[in-house]
mmCIF file with all atom_site columns, C-alpha atoms in Angstrom:
data_model
loop_
_atom_site.group_PDB
_atom_site.id
_atom_site.type_symbol
_atom_site.label_atom_id
_atom_site.label_alt_id
_atom_site.label_comp_id
_atom_site.label_asym_id
_atom_site.label_entity_id
_atom_site.label_seq_id
_atom_site.pdbx_PDB_ins_code
_atom_site.Cartn_x
_atom_site.Cartn_y
_atom_site.Cartn_z
_atom_site.occupancy
_atom_site.B_iso_or_equiv
_atom_site.pdbx_formal_charge
_atom_site.auth_seq_id
_atom_site.auth_comp_id
_atom_site.auth_asym_id
_atom_site.auth_atom_id
_atom_site.pdbx_PDB_model_num
ATOM 1   C CA . UNK O 1 1   ? 148.812 203.763 89.663  1.00 94.00 ? 1   UNK O CA 1
ATOM 2   C CA . UNK O 1 2   ? 150.473 205.320 92.662  1.00 98.00 ? 2   UNK O CA 1
ATOM 3   C CA . UNK O 1 3   ? 154.108 206.090 91.905  1.00 98.00 ? 3   UNK O CA 1
ATOM 4   C CA . UNK O 1 4   ? 155.229 206.946 95.438  1.00 98.00 ? 4   UNK O CA 1
ATOM 5   C CA . UNK O 1 5   ? 154.112 208.012 98.889  1.00 98.00 ? 5   UNK O CA 1
ATOM 6   C CA . UNK O 1 6   ? 155.838 209.716 101.768 1.00 97.00 ? 6   UNK O CA 1
ATOM 7   C CA . UNK O 1 7   ? 154.509 211.700 104.715 1.00 97.00 ? 7   UNK O CA 1
ATOM 8   C CA . UNK O 1 8   ? 152.412 214.544 103.307 1.00 97.00 ? 8   UNK O CA 1
ATOM 9   C CA . UNK O 1 9   ? 153.006 213.742 99.641  1.00 98.00 ? 9   UNK O CA 1
ATOM 10  C CA . UNK O 1 10  ? 151.803 211.257 97.070  1.00 98.00 ? 10  UNK O CA 1
ATOM 11  C CA . UNK O 1 11  ? 152.676 210.962 93.377  1.00 98.00 ? 11  UNK O CA 1
ATOM 12  C CA . UNK O 1 12  ? 149.987 209.480 91.136  1.00 98.00 ? 12  UNK O CA 1
ATOM 13  C CA . UNK O 1 13  ? 150.768 208.941 87.458  1.00 96.00 ? 13  UNK O CA 1
ATOM 14  C CA . UNK O 1 14  ? 153.563 211.504 87.674  1.00 97.00 ? 14  UNK O CA 1
ATOM 15  C CA . UNK O 1 15  ? 151.524 214.230 89.402  1.00 98.00 ? 15  UNK O CA 1
ATOM 16  C CA . UNK O 1 16  ? 152.327 215.268 92.996  1.00 98.00 ? 16  UNK O CA 1
ATOM 17  C CA . UNK O 1 17  ? 149.576 215.870 95.570  1.00 98.00 ? 17  UNK O CA 1
ATOM 18  C CA . UNK O 1 18  ? 150.098 217.302 99.051  1.00 97.00 ? 18  UNK O CA 1
ATOM 19  C CA . UNK O 1 19  ? 146.600 216.947 100.485 1.00 96.00 ? 19  UNK O CA 1
ATOM 20  C CA . UNK O 1 20  ? 144.412 213.906 101.104 1.00 97.00 ? 20  UNK O CA 1
ATOM 21  C CA . UNK O 1 21  ? 143.028 212.316 97.960  1.00 98.00 ? 21  UNK O CA 1
ATOM 22  C CA . UNK O 1 22  ? 140.454 209.930 96.583  1.00 98.00 ? 22  UNK O CA 1
ATOM 23  C CA . UNK O 1 23  ? 141.623 207.896 93.602  1.00 98.00 ? 23  UNK O CA 1
ATOM 24  C CA . UNK O 1 24  ? 138.817 206.459 91.512  1.00 97.00 ? 24  UNK O CA 1
ATOM 25  C CA . UNK O 1 25  ? 138.151 205.488 87.908  1.00 94.00 ? 25  UNK O CA 1
ATOM 26  C CA . UNK O 1 26  ? 136.951 209.099 87.481  1.00 94.00 ? 26  UNK O CA 1
ATOM 27  C CA . UNK O 1 27  ? 140.351 210.491 88.473  1.00 96.00 ? 27  UNK O CA 1
ATOM 28  C CA . UNK O 1 28  ? 142.009 212.009 91.535  1.00 98.00 ? 28  UNK O CA 1
ATOM 29  C CA . UNK O 1 29  ? 140.137 214.455 93.759  1.00 96.00 ? 29  UNK O CA 1
ATOM 30  C CA . UNK O 1 30  ? 140.904 216.237 97.010  1.00 95.00 ? 30  UNK O CA 1
ATOM 31  C CA . UNK O 1 31  ? 139.379 214.594 100.053 1.00 93.00 ? 31  UNK O CA 1
ATOM 32  C CA . UNK O 1 32  ? 138.128 216.326 103.199 1.00 89.00 ? 32  UNK O CA 1
ATOM 33  C CA . UNK O 1 33  ? 136.539 214.607 106.153 1.00 91.00 ? 33  UNK O CA 1
ATOM 34  C CA . UNK O 1 34  ? 133.831 215.847 108.502 1.00 87.00 ? 34  UNK O CA 1
ATOM 35  C CA . UNK O 1 35  ? 136.183 215.260 111.436 1.00 88.00 ? 35  UNK O CA 1
ATOM 36  C CA . UNK O 1 36  ? 139.917 215.031 110.828 1.00 83.00 ? 36  UNK O CA 1
ATOM 37  C CA . UNK O 1 37  ? 140.727 211.543 112.075 1.00 93.00 ? 37  UNK O CA 1
ATOM 38  C CA . UNK O 1 38  ? 137.323 209.862 111.995 1.00 95.00 ? 38  UNK O CA 1
ATOM 39  C CA . UNK O 1 39  ? 135.886 208.425 108.799 1.00 97.00 ? 39  UNK O CA 1
ATOM 40  C CA . UNK O 1 40  ? 132.140 209.061 108.604 1.00 97.00 ? 40  UNK O CA 1
ATOM 41  C CA . UNK O 1 41  ? 129.819 207.695 105.933 1.00 96.00 ? 41  UNK O CA 1
ATOM 42  C CA . UNK O 1 42  ? 129.236 211.271 104.711 1.00 96.00 ? 42  UNK O CA 1
ATOM 43  C CA . UNK O 1 43  ? 132.951 211.524 103.947 1.00 96.00 ? 43  UNK O CA 1
ATOM 44  C CA . UNK O 1 44  ? 132.521 208.855 101.292 1.00 96.00 ? 44  UNK O CA 1
ATOM 45  C CA . UNK O 1 45  ? 129.623 210.264 99.245  1.00 94.00 ? 45  UNK O CA 1
ATOM 46  C CA . UNK O 1 46  ? 131.699 210.330 96.044  1.00 90.00 ? 46  UNK O CA 1
ATOM 47  C CA . UNK O 1 47  ? 132.925 206.795 96.693  1.00 94.00 ? 47  UNK O CA 1
ATOM 48  C CA . UNK O 1 48  ? 129.516 205.309 97.466  1.00 96.00 ? 48  UNK O CA 1
ATOM 49  C CA . UNK O 1 49  ? 128.001 206.759 94.280  1.00 96.00 ? 49  UNK O CA 1
ATOM 50  C CA . UNK O 1 50  ? 130.581 204.842 92.224  1.00 97.00 ? 50  UNK O CA 1
ATOM 51  C CA . UNK O 1 51  ? 129.874 201.516 93.980  1.00 96.00 ? 51  UNK O CA 1
ATOM 52  C CA . UNK O 1 52  ? 133.373 200.034 93.990  1.00 98.00 ? 52  UNK O CA 1
ATOM 53  C CA . UNK O 1 53  ? 134.060 196.419 94.831  1.00 98.00 ? 53  UNK O CA 1
ATOM 54  C CA . UNK O 1 54  ? 136.811 197.477 97.226  1.00 98.00 ? 54  UNK O CA 1
ATOM 55  C CA . UNK O 1 55  ? 137.532 200.657 99.172  1.00 98.00 ? 55  UNK O CA 1
ATOM 56  C CA . UNK O 1 56  ? 141.128 201.004 100.313 1.00 98.00 ? 56  UNK O CA 1
ATOM 57  C CA . UNK O 1 57  ? 141.453 203.543 103.123 1.00 98.00 ? 57  UNK O CA 1
ATOM 58  C CA . UNK O 1 58  ? 144.874 204.920 103.940 1.00 98.00 ? 58  UNK O CA 1
ATOM 59  C CA . UNK O 1 59  ? 144.679 205.752 107.639 1.00 97.00 ? 59  UNK O CA 1
ATOM 60  C CA . UNK O 1 60  ? 147.785 207.958 107.635 1.00 97.00 ? 60  UNK O CA 1
ATOM 61  C CA . UNK O 1 61  ? 151.496 207.398 108.102 1.00 97.00 ? 61  UNK O CA 1
ATOM 62  C CA . UNK O 1 62  ? 150.881 206.392 111.717 1.00 96.00 ? 62  UNK O CA 1
ATOM 63  C CA . UNK O 1 63  ? 147.365 205.002 111.264 1.00 96.00 ? 63  UNK O CA 1
ATOM 64  C CA . UNK O 1 64  ? 145.497 207.712 113.180 1.00 96.00 ? 64  UNK O CA 1
ATOM 65  C CA . UNK O 1 65  ? 142.351 207.772 111.018 1.00 97.00 ? 65  UNK O CA 1
ATOM 66  C CA . UNK O 1 66  ? 139.628 205.580 112.490 1.00 97.00 ? 66  UNK O CA 1
ATOM 67  C CA . UNK O 1 67  ? 136.890 204.053 110.344 1.00 97.00 ? 67  UNK O CA 1
ATOM 68  C CA . UNK O 1 68  ? 133.787 204.442 112.491 1.00 97.00 ? 68  UNK O CA 1
ATOM 69  C CA . UNK O 1 69  ? 131.628 201.334 113.110 1.00 98.00 ? 69  UNK O CA 1
ATOM 70  C CA . UNK O 1 70  ? 128.633 202.895 111.325 1.00 97.00 ? 70  UNK O CA 1
ATOM 71  C CA . UNK O 1 71  ? 130.829 203.545 108.278 1.00 98.00 ? 71  UNK O CA 1
ATOM 72  C CA . UNK O 1 72  ? 132.028 199.944 108.277 1.00 98.00 ? 72  UNK O CA 1
ATOM 73  C CA . UNK O 1 73  ? 128.414 198.795 108.550 1.00 98.00 ? 73  UNK O CA 1
ATOM 74  C CA . UNK O 1 74  ? 127.289 201.000 105.636 1.00 98.00 ? 74  UNK O CA 1
ATOM 75  C CA . UNK O 1 75  ? 130.058 199.653 103.397 1.00 98.00 ? 75  UNK O CA 1
ATOM 76  C CA . UNK O 1 76  ? 129.236 196.089 104.394 1.00 98.00 ? 76  UNK O CA 1
ATOM 77  C CA . UNK O 1 77  ? 125.531 196.613 103.626 1.00 97.00 ? 77  UNK O CA 1
ATOM 78  C CA . UNK O 1 78  ? 126.462 197.947 100.182 1.00 97.00 ? 78  UNK O CA 1
ATOM 79  C CA . UNK O 1 79  ? 128.695 194.932 99.510  1.00 98.00 ? 79  UNK O CA 1
ATOM 80  C CA . UNK O 1 80  ? 131.864 197.036 99.408  1.00 98.00 ? 80  UNK O CA 1
ATOM 81  C CA . UNK O 1 81  ? 134.942 195.342 100.810 1.00 98.00 ? 81  UNK O CA 1
ATOM 82  C CA . UNK O 1 82  ? 136.875 197.634 103.157 1.00 98.00 ? 82  UNK O CA 1
ATOM 83  C CA . UNK O 1 83  ? 140.648 197.497 103.468 1.00 98.00 ? 83  UNK O CA 1
ATOM 84  C CA . UNK O 1 84  ? 141.919 199.986 106.073 1.00 98.00 ? 84  UNK O CA 1
ATOM 85  C CA . UNK O 1 85  ? 145.697 200.184 106.415 1.00 98.00 ? 85  UNK O CA 1
ATOM 86  C CA . UNK O 1 86  ? 148.397 202.716 107.141 1.00 98.00 ? 86  UNK O CA 1
ATOM 87  C CA . UNK O 1 87  ? 148.774 204.824 104.016 1.00 98.00 ? 87  UNK O CA 1
ATOM 88  C CA . UNK O 1 88  ? 152.052 203.312 102.838 1.00 98.00 ? 88  UNK O CA 1
ATOM 89  C CA . UNK O 1 89  ? 150.579 199.798 102.878 1.00 98.00 ? 89  UNK O CA 1
ATOM 90  C CA . UNK O 1 90  ? 147.284 201.066 101.430 1.00 98.00 ? 90  UNK O CA 1
ATOM 91  C CA . UNK O 1 91  ? 149.182 202.455 98.430  1.00 98.00 ? 91  UNK O CA 1
ATOM 92  C CA . UNK O 1 92  ? 150.714 199.039 97.764  1.00 98.00 ? 92  UNK O CA 1
ATOM 93  C CA . UNK O 1 93  ? 147.342 197.335 98.167  1.00 98.00 ? 93  UNK O CA 1
ATOM 94  C CA . UNK O 1 94  ? 145.672 199.780 95.779  1.00 98.00 ? 94  UNK O CA 1
ATOM 95  C CA . UNK O 1 95  ? 148.357 199.206 93.147  1.00 98.00 ? 95  UNK O CA 1
ATOM 96  C CA . UNK O 1 96  ? 147.934 195.432 93.452  1.00 98.00 ? 96  UNK O CA 1
ATOM 97  C CA . UNK O 1 97  ? 144.150 195.558 93.119  1.00 98.00 ? 97  UNK O CA 1
ATOM 98  C CA . UNK O 1 98  ? 143.539 198.358 90.610  1.00 94.00 ? 98  UNK O CA 1
ATOM 99  C CA . UNK O 1 99  ? 144.174 196.241 87.518  1.00 92.00 ? 99  UNK O CA 1
ATOM 100 C CA . UNK O 1 100 ? 141.882 193.388 88.507  1.00 95.00 ? 100 UNK O CA 1
ATOM 101 C CA . UNK O 1 101 ? 139.006 194.881 90.534  1.00 96.00 ? 101 UNK O CA 1
ATOM 102 C CA . UNK O 1 102 ? 136.916 198.040 90.712  1.00 97.00 ? 102 UNK O CA 1
ATOM 103 C CA . UNK O 1 103 ? 138.804 199.714 93.555  1.00 98.00 ? 103 UNK O CA 1
ATOM 104 C CA . UNK O 1 104 ? 138.826 203.206 94.999  1.00 98.00 ? 104 UNK O CA 1
ATOM 105 C CA . UNK O 1 105 ? 141.418 204.556 97.415  1.00 98.00 ? 105 UNK O CA 1
ATOM 106 C CA . UNK O 1 106 ? 140.777 207.258 100.034 1.00 98.00 ? 106 UNK O CA 1
ATOM 107 C CA . UNK O 1 107 ? 144.166 208.265 101.402 1.00 98.00 ? 107 UNK O CA 1
ATOM 108 C CA . UNK O 1 108 ? 145.141 210.410 104.378 1.00 97.00 ? 108 UNK O CA 1
ATOM 109 C CA . UNK O 1 109 ? 148.668 211.619 103.668 1.00 97.00 ? 109 UNK O CA 1
ATOM 110 C CA . UNK O 1 110 ? 149.878 212.800 107.051 1.00 96.00 ? 110 UNK O CA 1
ATOM 111 C CA . UNK O 1 111 ? 149.603 211.489 110.608 1.00 91.00 ? 111 UNK O CA 1
#
């Protein structure tokens, strides 16, 4: 569960993170993208290997991360539902879904 989020900081199960993260059933890992504000399929290698039902993407406090069309298409082909929202809303969505579905969150913590 995500305890809290604010610009540049997220608290997950009592632990504070200050860089972008992926939250999965395997735990929390740092997340780096090929290009800062564009989400490429290659940026989701760890996610795609786990085959979640839902991927929640936090696009940043101000929603600057763009999920590229080819990334959307790849997720659709794999049967993975994509929810892309500003990071604050994405945190709420993740918390709502994590107890009932296999969900992974990829969260950009700043802009």
